[in-house]
């Protein structure tokens, strides 16, 4: 008992000696509260609100309509909130409209969702204090190329897309990067998406000699390809992108299918304890819940660092870190993007993606 009392007194003295440290932060959370995006907005609000309660931070919810007609009202609401930072922003339109006003007010904005490279280019050009926790459009392709080079460099590979803009651009980015290092696929094709079967595609892949296939398609199509390959006795290793991190539709994804995707923070060593606390409080740590929780932690730590160094919050976010969050150590580079590439190679096993085993090893 005596030891506990002494320890408590010491901790209390440290807190009194450094009043600027461990202060809360007031954050405007820009998220939809009604309409089709409301469930995603609730995830952001739940995650940010749960973290805010840890040490006296405060969130002010600013409804995001994702409609250009309401952008003037959104800017006014943000400036009237008295917040020190703004987070959330599911829609590009919201950022386009509010960033000039946030810049004038000296408020950093951190988007959890928007991946537009054009918007980030504009932000850097105009010196807007926009930071992106969501990965950039180039990060996915870079992680896929690294995976292919590190695991499949000596394999006959195929690249296939489903003809959609995202799939075609992703596969083309991968193809171009591989060509620069002298890797050429033995087979390339575009398949028709949303088909009940892909047996013809599987047979063409086998005939080409390909054994390792990157498919830029969605989860359903990749699941169909994996099922039909098994039925045909084709030993194909399949790799997909972030689009595979979705729910099963009519065909379940086969165990062993690889995906370059964002790992589930609720299952990570950093995030699981907090995820368990959330579930106990009736919050499912899915979607944007953990990223919103993470960004609040980052802002609280950045505010502490700003107070120590007598810098602005924007300077602390841009020039300091990394900060510990449930997403791991998190920092931003000179382009205001995540300093690390958050994509990881994962493997479907049972009912979820887990870290991929070594090539040729069953997890």
Tab-separated table of C-alpha atoms in Angstrom:
chain	number	residue	atom	x	y	z
A	1	UNK	CA	0.000	0.000	0.000
A	2	UNK	CA	2.833	2.410	0.957
A	3	UNK	CA	4.534	1.751	-2.416
A	4	UNK	CA	1.313	2.528	-4.283
A	5	UNK	CA	0.858	5.806	-2.430
A	6	UNK	CA	4.454	6.895	-3.115
A	7	UNK	CA	4.159	5.969	-6.790
A	8	UNK	CA	0.923	7.919	-7.100
A	9	UNK	CA	2.506	10.988	-5.518
A	10	UNK	CA	5.475	10.803	-7.900
A	11	UNK	CA	3.203	10.514	-10.940
A	12	UNK	CA	1.083	13.398	-9.706
A	13	UNK	CA	4.198	15.516	-9.302
A	14	UNK	CA	5.299	14.778	-12.856
A	15	UNK	CA	1.921	15.807	-14.225
A	16	UNK	CA	2.005	19.080	-12.256
A	17	UNK	CA	5.565	19.778	-13.391
A	18	UNK	CA	4.660	19.509	-17.068
A	19	UNK	CA	1.166	20.993	-17.486
A	20	UNK	CA	1.485	21.279	-21.276
A	21	UNK	CA	2.029	17.551	-21.674
A	22	UNK	CA	-0.885	15.081	-21.919
A	23	UNK	CA	-3.384	17.830	-22.662
A	24	UNK	CA	-6.409	16.896	-24.691
A	25	UNK	CA	-7.086	18.170	-28.178
A	26	UNK	CA	-10.327	19.475	-29.670
A	27	UNK	CA	-10.972	17.908	-33.055
A	28	UNK	CA	-13.648	18.499	-35.674
A	29	UNK	CA	-14.765	15.121	-37.036
A	30	UNK	CA	-16.092	15.590	-40.566
A	31	UNK	CA	-18.243	12.582	-41.413
A	32	UNK	CA	-21.646	11.734	-42.912
A	33	UNK	CA	-24.404	11.314	-40.330
A	34	UNK	CA	-27.221	10.473	-42.723
A	35	UNK	CA	-27.660	8.988	-46.172
A	36	UNK	CA	-25.893	5.975	-47.703
A	37	UNK	CA	-22.505	6.846	-46.184
A	38	UNK	CA	-23.829	7.261	-42.635
A	39	UNK	CA	-22.588	3.805	-41.473
A	40	UNK	CA	-19.050	4.779	-42.520
A	41	UNK	CA	-19.442	8.134	-40.823
A	42	UNK	CA	-20.508	6.405	-37.628
A	43	UNK	CA	-17.358	4.307	-37.717
A	44	UNK	CA	-15.235	7.469	-37.825
A	45	UNK	CA	-17.221	9.122	-35.049
A	46	UNK	CA	-17.123	6.007	-32.859
A	47	UNK	CA	-13.376	5.544	-33.221
A	48	UNK	CA	-12.484	9.187	-32.649
A	49	UNK	CA	-14.915	9.513	-29.756
A	50	UNK	CA	-13.628	6.381	-28.032
A	51	UNK	CA	-10.050	7.669	-28.102
A	52	UNK	CA	-11.074	11.172	-27.060
A	53	UNK	CA	-12.352	9.859	-23.762
A	54	UNK	CA	-8.902	8.575	-22.782
A	55	UNK	CA	-7.418	11.873	-21.716
A	56	UNK	CA	-9.964	14.646	-21.981
A	57	UNK	CA	-9.906	15.313	-25.687
A	58	UNK	CA	-13.078	16.509	-27.364
A	59	UNK	CA	-14.654	15.868	-30.734
A	60	UNK	CA	-17.142	18.092	-32.538
A	61	UNK	CA	-19.086	16.245	-35.219
A	62	UNK	CA	-19.474	18.223	-38.448
A	63	UNK	CA	-21.930	16.502	-40.828
A	64	UNK	CA	-20.459	15.776	-44.244
A	65	UNK	CA	-22.971	15.666	-47.093
A	66	UNK	CA	-20.542	14.813	-49.941
A	67	UNK	CA	-22.609	17.291	-51.956
A	68	UNK	CA	-21.035	20.443	-53.396
A	69	UNK	CA	-24.225	22.342	-52.583
A	70	UNK	CA	-23.445	22.129	-48.873
A	71	UNK	CA	-19.765	22.973	-48.985
A	72	UNK	CA	-20.105	26.613	-47.929
A	73	UNK	CA	-22.031	25.565	-44.847
A	74	UNK	CA	-19.402	22.911	-44.127
A	75	UNK	CA	-16.606	25.482	-44.196
A	76	UNK	CA	-18.519	27.802	-41.864
A	77	UNK	CA	-19.270	24.974	-39.443
A	78	UNK	CA	-15.623	23.942	-39.355
A	79	UNK	CA	-14.400	27.441	-38.587
A	80	UNK	CA	-17.086	27.921	-35.934
A	81	UNK	CA	-16.256	24.671	-34.143
A	82	UNK	CA	-13.247	26.076	-32.321
A	83	UNK	CA	-11.286	22.937	-33.128
A	84	UNK	CA	-7.524	22.565	-33.357
A	85	UNK	CA	-7.645	20.066	-36.223
A	86	UNK	CA	-10.123	18.393	-38.556
A	87	UNK	CA	-10.233	14.688	-39.390
A	88	UNK	CA	-12.423	12.324	-41.372
A	89	UNK	CA	-13.363	13.567	-44.831
A	90	UNK	CA	-14.792	10.685	-46.819
A	91	UNK	CA	-15.289	12.808	-49.927
A	92	UNK	CA	-12.896	14.745	-52.141
A	93	UNK	CA	-15.492	17.484	-52.612
A	94	UNK	CA	-15.417	18.284	-48.882
A	95	UNK	CA	-11.674	18.823	-48.897
A	96	UNK	CA	-11.694	20.867	-52.104
A	97	UNK	CA	-14.186	23.243	-50.522
A	98	UNK	CA	-12.756	23.564	-47.021
A	99	UNK	CA	-8.977	23.392	-47.364
A	100	UNK	CA	-8.487	27.087	-48.269
A	101	UNK	CA	-10.460	28.130	-45.175
A	102	UNK	CA	-8.645	25.625	-42.961
A	103	UNK	CA	-5.322	26.905	-44.274
A	104	UNK	CA	-6.225	30.481	-43.402
A	105	UNK	CA	-7.249	29.370	-39.915
A	106	UNK	CA	-4.080	27.306	-39.467
A	107	UNK	CA	-5.931	24.036	-38.913
A	108	UNK	CA	-4.476	20.734	-40.147
A	109	UNK	CA	-6.816	18.329	-41.946
A	110	UNK	CA	-6.266	14.565	-41.971
A	111	UNK	CA	-8.305	12.450	-44.353
A	112	UNK	CA	-8.954	8.802	-43.572
A	113	UNK	CA	-10.391	7.980	-46.961
A	114	UNK	CA	-9.614	10.229	-49.920
A	115	UNK	CA	-6.904	8.756	-52.155
A	116	UNK	CA	-6.900	11.281	-55.006
A	117	UNK	CA	-3.336	12.013	-56.088
A	118	UNK	CA	-4.510	15.140	-57.911
A	119	UNK	CA	-5.910	16.569	-54.682
A	120	UNK	CA	-2.615	15.964	-52.868
A	121	UNK	CA	-0.700	17.619	-55.696
A	122	UNK	CA	-2.981	20.658	-55.374
A	123	UNK	CA	-2.546	20.657	-51.607
A	124	UNK	CA	1.241	20.695	-51.851
A	125	UNK	CA	1.203	23.359	-54.556
A	126	UNK	CA	-1.120	25.615	-52.545
A	127	UNK	CA	0.525	24.795	-49.199
A	128	UNK	CA	-2.722	23.446	-47.775
A	129	UNK	CA	-2.199	21.593	-44.444
A	130	UNK	CA	-3.701	18.346	-45.738
A	131	UNK	CA	-2.328	15.016	-44.519
A	132	UNK	CA	-3.450	11.625	-45.714
A	133	UNK	CA	-3.694	8.636	-43.397
A	134	UNK	CA	-5.250	6.626	-46.218
A	135	UNK	CA	-2.591	5.194	-48.536
A	136	UNK	CA	-1.871	6.946	-51.814
A	137	UNK	CA	-2.947	5.528	-55.122
A	138	UNK	CA	0.640	4.560	-55.910
A	139	UNK	CA	1.273	2.698	-52.655
A	140	UNK	CA	-0.819	-0.332	-53.609
A	141	UNK	CA	0.965	-0.854	-56.931
A	142	UNK	CA	4.365	-0.404	-55.278
A	143	UNK	CA	3.578	-3.046	-52.656
A	144	UNK	CA	2.312	-5.467	-55.321
A	145	UNK	CA	5.490	-5.025	-57.361
A	146	UNK	CA	7.628	-5.635	-54.270
A	147	UNK	CA	5.686	-8.828	-53.583
A	148	UNK	CA	6.094	-10.139	-57.123
A	149	UNK	CA	9.795	-9.301	-57.208
A	150	UNK	CA	10.535	-10.771	-53.787
A	151	UNK	CA	8.463	-13.953	-54.125
A	152	UNK	CA	7.914	-14.638	-57.812
A	153	UNK	CA	10.976	-13.284	-59.590
A	154	UNK	CA	11.865	-16.687	-61.055
A	155	UNK	CA	8.267	-17.741	-61.721
A	156	UNK	CA	6.249	-17.590	-64.966
A	157	UNK	CA	3.787	-14.848	-64.077
A	158	UNK	CA	0.543	-13.630	-65.609
A	159	UNK	CA	-1.178	-10.267	-65.226
A	160	UNK	CA	-4.942	-10.094	-65.758
A	161	UNK	CA	-7.454	-7.297	-65.267
A	162	UNK	CA	-11.233	-7.048	-65.409
A	163	UNK	CA	-11.442	-4.091	-67.786
A	164	UNK	CA	-12.550	-1.539	-65.193
A	165	UNK	CA	-10.597	1.697	-64.900
A	166	UNK	CA	-9.108	0.918	-61.489
A	167	UNK	CA	-8.171	-2.650	-62.395
A	168	UNK	CA	-6.677	-1.691	-65.738
A	169	UNK	CA	-4.635	1.175	-64.258
A	170	UNK	CA	-3.406	-0.959	-61.373
A	171	UNK	CA	-2.298	-3.814	-63.616
A	172	UNK	CA	-0.660	-1.413	-66.060
A	173	UNK	CA	1.271	0.265	-63.214
A	174	UNK	CA	2.491	-3.155	-62.084
A	175	UNK	CA	3.415	-4.153	-65.645
A	176	UNK	CA	5.386	-0.957	-66.228
A	177	UNK	CA	7.303	-1.268	-62.969
A	178	UNK	CA	8.187	-4.904	-63.682
A	179	UNK	CA	9.338	-4.004	-67.206
A	180	UNK	CA	11.822	-1.529	-65.754
A	181	UNK	CA	13.607	-4.366	-63.980
A	182	UNK	CA	13.372	-6.777	-66.890
A	183	UNK	CA	10.434	-8.903	-65.765
A	184	UNK	CA	7.951	-9.743	-68.516
A	185	UNK	CA	4.736	-11.713	-67.914
A	186	UNK	CA	4.230	-14.836	-69.977
A	187	UNK	CA	0.532	-13.995	-70.250
A	188	UNK	CA	-1.606	-10.862	-70.108
A	189	UNK	CA	-5.342	-10.640	-70.616
A	190	UNK	CA	-8.537	-8.829	-69.803
A	191	UNK	CA	-11.422	-10.986	-68.637
A	192	UNK	CA	-15.125	-10.247	-68.386
A	193	UNK	CA	-16.051	-9.534	-64.779
A	194	UNK	CA	-19.055	-10.803	-62.802
A	195	UNK	CA	-19.267	-14.116	-64.659
A	196	UNK	CA	-20.516	-17.324	-63.070
A	197	UNK	CA	-17.395	-19.147	-64.241
A	198	UNK	CA	-13.899	-18.337	-65.556
A	199	UNK	CA	-12.906	-21.751	-66.887
A	200	UNK	CA	-11.782	-20.383	-70.266
A	201	UNK	CA	-9.493	-17.894	-68.555
A	202	UNK	CA	-8.046	-20.631	-66.359
A	203	UNK	CA	-7.382	-22.830	-69.392
A	204	UNK	CA	-5.645	-19.981	-71.225
A	205	UNK	CA	-3.488	-19.356	-68.167
A	206	UNK	CA	-2.483	-23.019	-68.015
A	207	UNK	CA	-1.756	-23.125	-71.740
A	208	UNK	CA	0.497	-20.080	-71.444
A	209	UNK	CA	2.611	-21.831	-68.848
A	210	UNK	CA	1.844	-19.269	-66.134
A	211	UNK	CA	1.831	-20.615	-62.599
A	212	UNK	CA	1.630	-17.360	-60.640
A	213	UNK	CA	-1.126	-14.868	-61.439
A	214	UNK	CA	-1.782	-11.313	-60.354
A	215	UNK	CA	-5.412	-10.416	-60.881
A	216	UNK	CA	-6.478	-6.811	-60.616
A	217	UNK	CA	-10.113	-7.807	-60.226
A	218	UNK	CA	-12.455	-7.836	-57.257
A	219	UNK	CA	-12.982	-10.499	-54.625
A	220	UNK	CA	-15.875	-12.266	-56.366
A	221	UNK	CA	-14.046	-12.696	-59.676
A	222	UNK	CA	-10.859	-13.808	-57.940
A	223	UNK	CA	-12.835	-16.341	-55.896
A	224	UNK	CA	-14.382	-17.711	-59.104
A	225	UNK	CA	-10.954	-17.983	-60.745
A	226	UNK	CA	-9.563	-19.825	-57.704
A	227	UNK	CA	-12.537	-22.207	-57.635
A	228	UNK	CA	-12.330	-22.970	-61.350
A	229	UNK	CA	-8.564	-23.470	-61.195
A	230	UNK	CA	-9.066	-26.072	-58.499
A	231	UNK	CA	-11.772	-27.792	-60.540
A	232	UNK	CA	-9.463	-27.880	-63.571
A	233	UNK	CA	-6.568	-29.250	-61.561
A	234	UNK	CA	-4.557	-26.113	-62.329
A	235	UNK	CA	-1.940	-25.294	-59.721
A	236	UNK	CA	-2.157	-21.488	-59.868
A	237	UNK	CA	-0.903	-19.164	-57.149
A	238	UNK	CA	-3.234	-16.150	-57.068
A	239	UNK	CA	-2.412	-12.660	-55.852
A	240	UNK	CA	-4.852	-9.752	-55.740
A	241	UNK	CA	-4.920	-6.184	-54.555
A	242	UNK	CA	-6.835	-4.341	-51.848
A	243	UNK	CA	-10.121	-5.095	-53.644
A	244	UNK	CA	-9.938	-8.628	-52.234
A	245	UNK	CA	-10.452	-7.268	-48.732
A	246	UNK	CA	-14.235	-7.403	-49.028
A	247	UNK	CA	-17.113	-9.695	-48.159
A	248	UNK	CA	-17.782	-12.958	-49.964
A	249	UNK	CA	-20.687	-12.868	-52.399
A	250	UNK	CA	-21.762	-16.109	-54.079
A	251	UNK	CA	-18.371	-17.844	-54.069
A	252	UNK	CA	-16.173	-17.950	-50.959
A	253	UNK	CA	-12.535	-17.011	-51.339
A	254	UNK	CA	-10.295	-20.081	-51.208
A	255	UNK	CA	-7.704	-20.494	-48.491
A	256	UNK	CA	-4.238	-19.546	-49.644
A	257	UNK	CA	-5.227	-16.700	-51.979
A	258	UNK	CA	-2.815	-13.797	-51.458
A	259	UNK	CA	-3.733	-10.130	-51.273
A	260	UNK	CA	-1.730	-6.951	-50.905
A	261	UNK	CA	-4.060	-5.134	-48.554
A	262	UNK	CA	-4.298	-3.211	-45.304
A	263	UNK	CA	-3.977	-5.471	-42.271
A	264	UNK	CA	-6.762	-5.463	-39.696
A	265	UNK	CA	-5.566	-3.162	-36.912
A	266	UNK	CA	-7.997	-4.848	-34.530
A	267	UNK	CA	-5.876	-8.013	-34.806
A	268	UNK	CA	-2.465	-6.333	-34.480
A	269	UNK	CA	-0.440	-6.379	-31.241
A	270	UNK	CA	-0.865	-2.598	-30.975
A	271	UNK	CA	-4.568	-2.574	-31.715
A	272	UNK	CA	-6.089	-5.715	-30.255
A	273	UNK	CA	-6.248	-4.559	-26.607
A	274	UNK	CA	-8.132	-1.418	-27.658
A	275	UNK	CA	-10.348	-3.405	-30.032
A	276	UNK	CA	-11.309	-5.678	-27.157
A	277	UNK	CA	-12.192	-2.627	-25.049
A	278	UNK	CA	-14.311	-1.274	-27.885
A	279	UNK	CA	-16.233	-4.520	-28.221
A	280	UNK	CA	-16.865	-4.508	-24.476
A	281	UNK	CA	-18.317	-1.015	-24.926
A	282	UNK	CA	-20.550	-2.143	-27.795
A	283	UNK	CA	-18.411	-0.787	-30.646
A	284	UNK	CA	-17.284	-3.156	-33.392
A	285	UNK	CA	-13.740	-2.090	-34.437
A	286	UNK	CA	-14.340	-2.368	-38.171
A	287	UNK	CA	-13.819	-0.129	-41.189
A	288	UNK	CA	-12.748	3.367	-40.166
A	289	UNK	CA	-13.067	2.819	-36.402
A	290	UNK	CA	-9.417	1.949	-35.795
A	291	UNK	CA	-7.978	4.558	-38.220
A	292	UNK	CA	-10.097	7.239	-36.518
A	293	UNK	CA	-8.872	6.042	-33.128
A	294	UNK	CA	-5.311	6.156	-34.463
A	295	UNK	CA	-5.561	9.673	-35.827
A	296	UNK	CA	-6.816	10.973	-32.479
A	297	UNK	CA	-3.838	9.370	-30.746
A	298	UNK	CA	-1.509	10.933	-33.302
A	299	UNK	CA	-3.015	14.380	-32.774
A	300	UNK	CA	-2.755	14.099	-28.997
A	301	UNK	CA	0.901	13.096	-29.238
A	302	UNK	CA	1.578	15.783	-31.835
A	303	UNK	CA	0.032	18.431	-29.608
A	304	UNK	CA	2.316	17.344	-26.785
A	305	UNK	CA	5.326	17.550	-29.101
A	306	UNK	CA	4.228	20.961	-30.365
A	307	UNK	CA	4.035	22.261	-26.798
A	308	UNK	CA	7.482	20.877	-25.969
A	309	UNK	CA	9.106	22.342	-29.065
A	310	UNK	CA	7.042	25.540	-29.167
A	311	UNK	CA	5.818	24.673	-32.663
A	312	UNK	CA	2.408	24.727	-34.297
A	313	UNK	CA	0.332	21.572	-34.479
A	314	UNK	CA	0.814	21.527	-38.252
A	315	UNK	CA	4.607	21.631	-37.803
A	316	UNK	CA	4.464	18.841	-35.239
A	317	UNK	CA	2.437	16.645	-37.581
A	318	UNK	CA	4.606	17.382	-40.603
A	319	UNK	CA	8.064	17.387	-39.108
A	320	UNK	CA	7.955	15.132	-36.073
A	321	UNK	CA	7.106	11.565	-35.290
A	322	UNK	CA	6.717	8.754	-35.788
A	323	UNK	CA	3.891	8.617	-33.282
A	324	UNK	CA	2.689	5.359	-31.711
A	325	UNK	CA	-0.831	4.419	-32.838
A	326	UNK	CA	-2.908	1.268	-33.262
A	327	UNK	CA	-1.689	1.293	-36.874
A	328	UNK	CA	1.887	1.046	-35.663
A	329	UNK	CA	4.408	3.882	-35.632
A	330	UNK	CA	2.881	6.547	-37.846
A	331	UNK	CA	4.466	9.573	-39.491
A	332	UNK	CA	4.038	11.685	-42.611
A	333	UNK	CA	6.643	12.346	-45.274
A	334	UNK	CA	7.392	15.591	-47.105
A	335	UNK	CA	4.440	14.940	-49.446
A	336	UNK	CA	2.125	14.653	-46.416
A	337	UNK	CA	1.580	10.947	-47.132
A	338	UNK	CA	2.166	8.045	-44.759
A	339	UNK	CA	5.929	7.714	-44.399
A	340	UNK	CA	5.607	3.941	-44.468
A	341	UNK	CA	3.685	1.939	-47.042
A	342	UNK	CA	0.827	0.481	-44.963
A	343	UNK	CA	0.024	-2.315	-47.408
A	344	UNK	CA	1.076	-5.782	-46.342
A	345	UNK	CA	1.039	-9.191	-48.007
A	346	UNK	CA	-1.813	-11.155	-46.464
A	347	UNK	CA	-3.226	-14.612	-47.064
A	348	UNK	CA	-6.839	-15.732	-46.766
A	349	UNK	CA	-7.168	-18.399	-44.135
A	350	UNK	CA	-10.462	-19.654	-42.752
A	351	UNK	CA	-12.484	-16.497	-42.273
A	352	UNK	CA	-9.978	-13.665	-42.475
A	353	UNK	CA	-6.711	-12.410	-43.922
A	354	UNK	CA	-3.608	-13.253	-41.903
A	355	UNK	CA	0.050	-12.356	-42.553
A	356	UNK	CA	1.249	-14.421	-45.500
A	357	UNK	CA	3.427	-17.427	-44.920
A	358	UNK	CA	6.721	-17.830	-46.740
A	359	UNK	CA	6.463	-18.994	-50.354
A	360	UNK	CA	5.589	-22.666	-50.444
A	361	UNK	CA	4.732	-22.848	-46.713
A	362	UNK	CA	1.173	-23.518	-45.578
A	363	UNK	CA	0.186	-21.289	-42.650
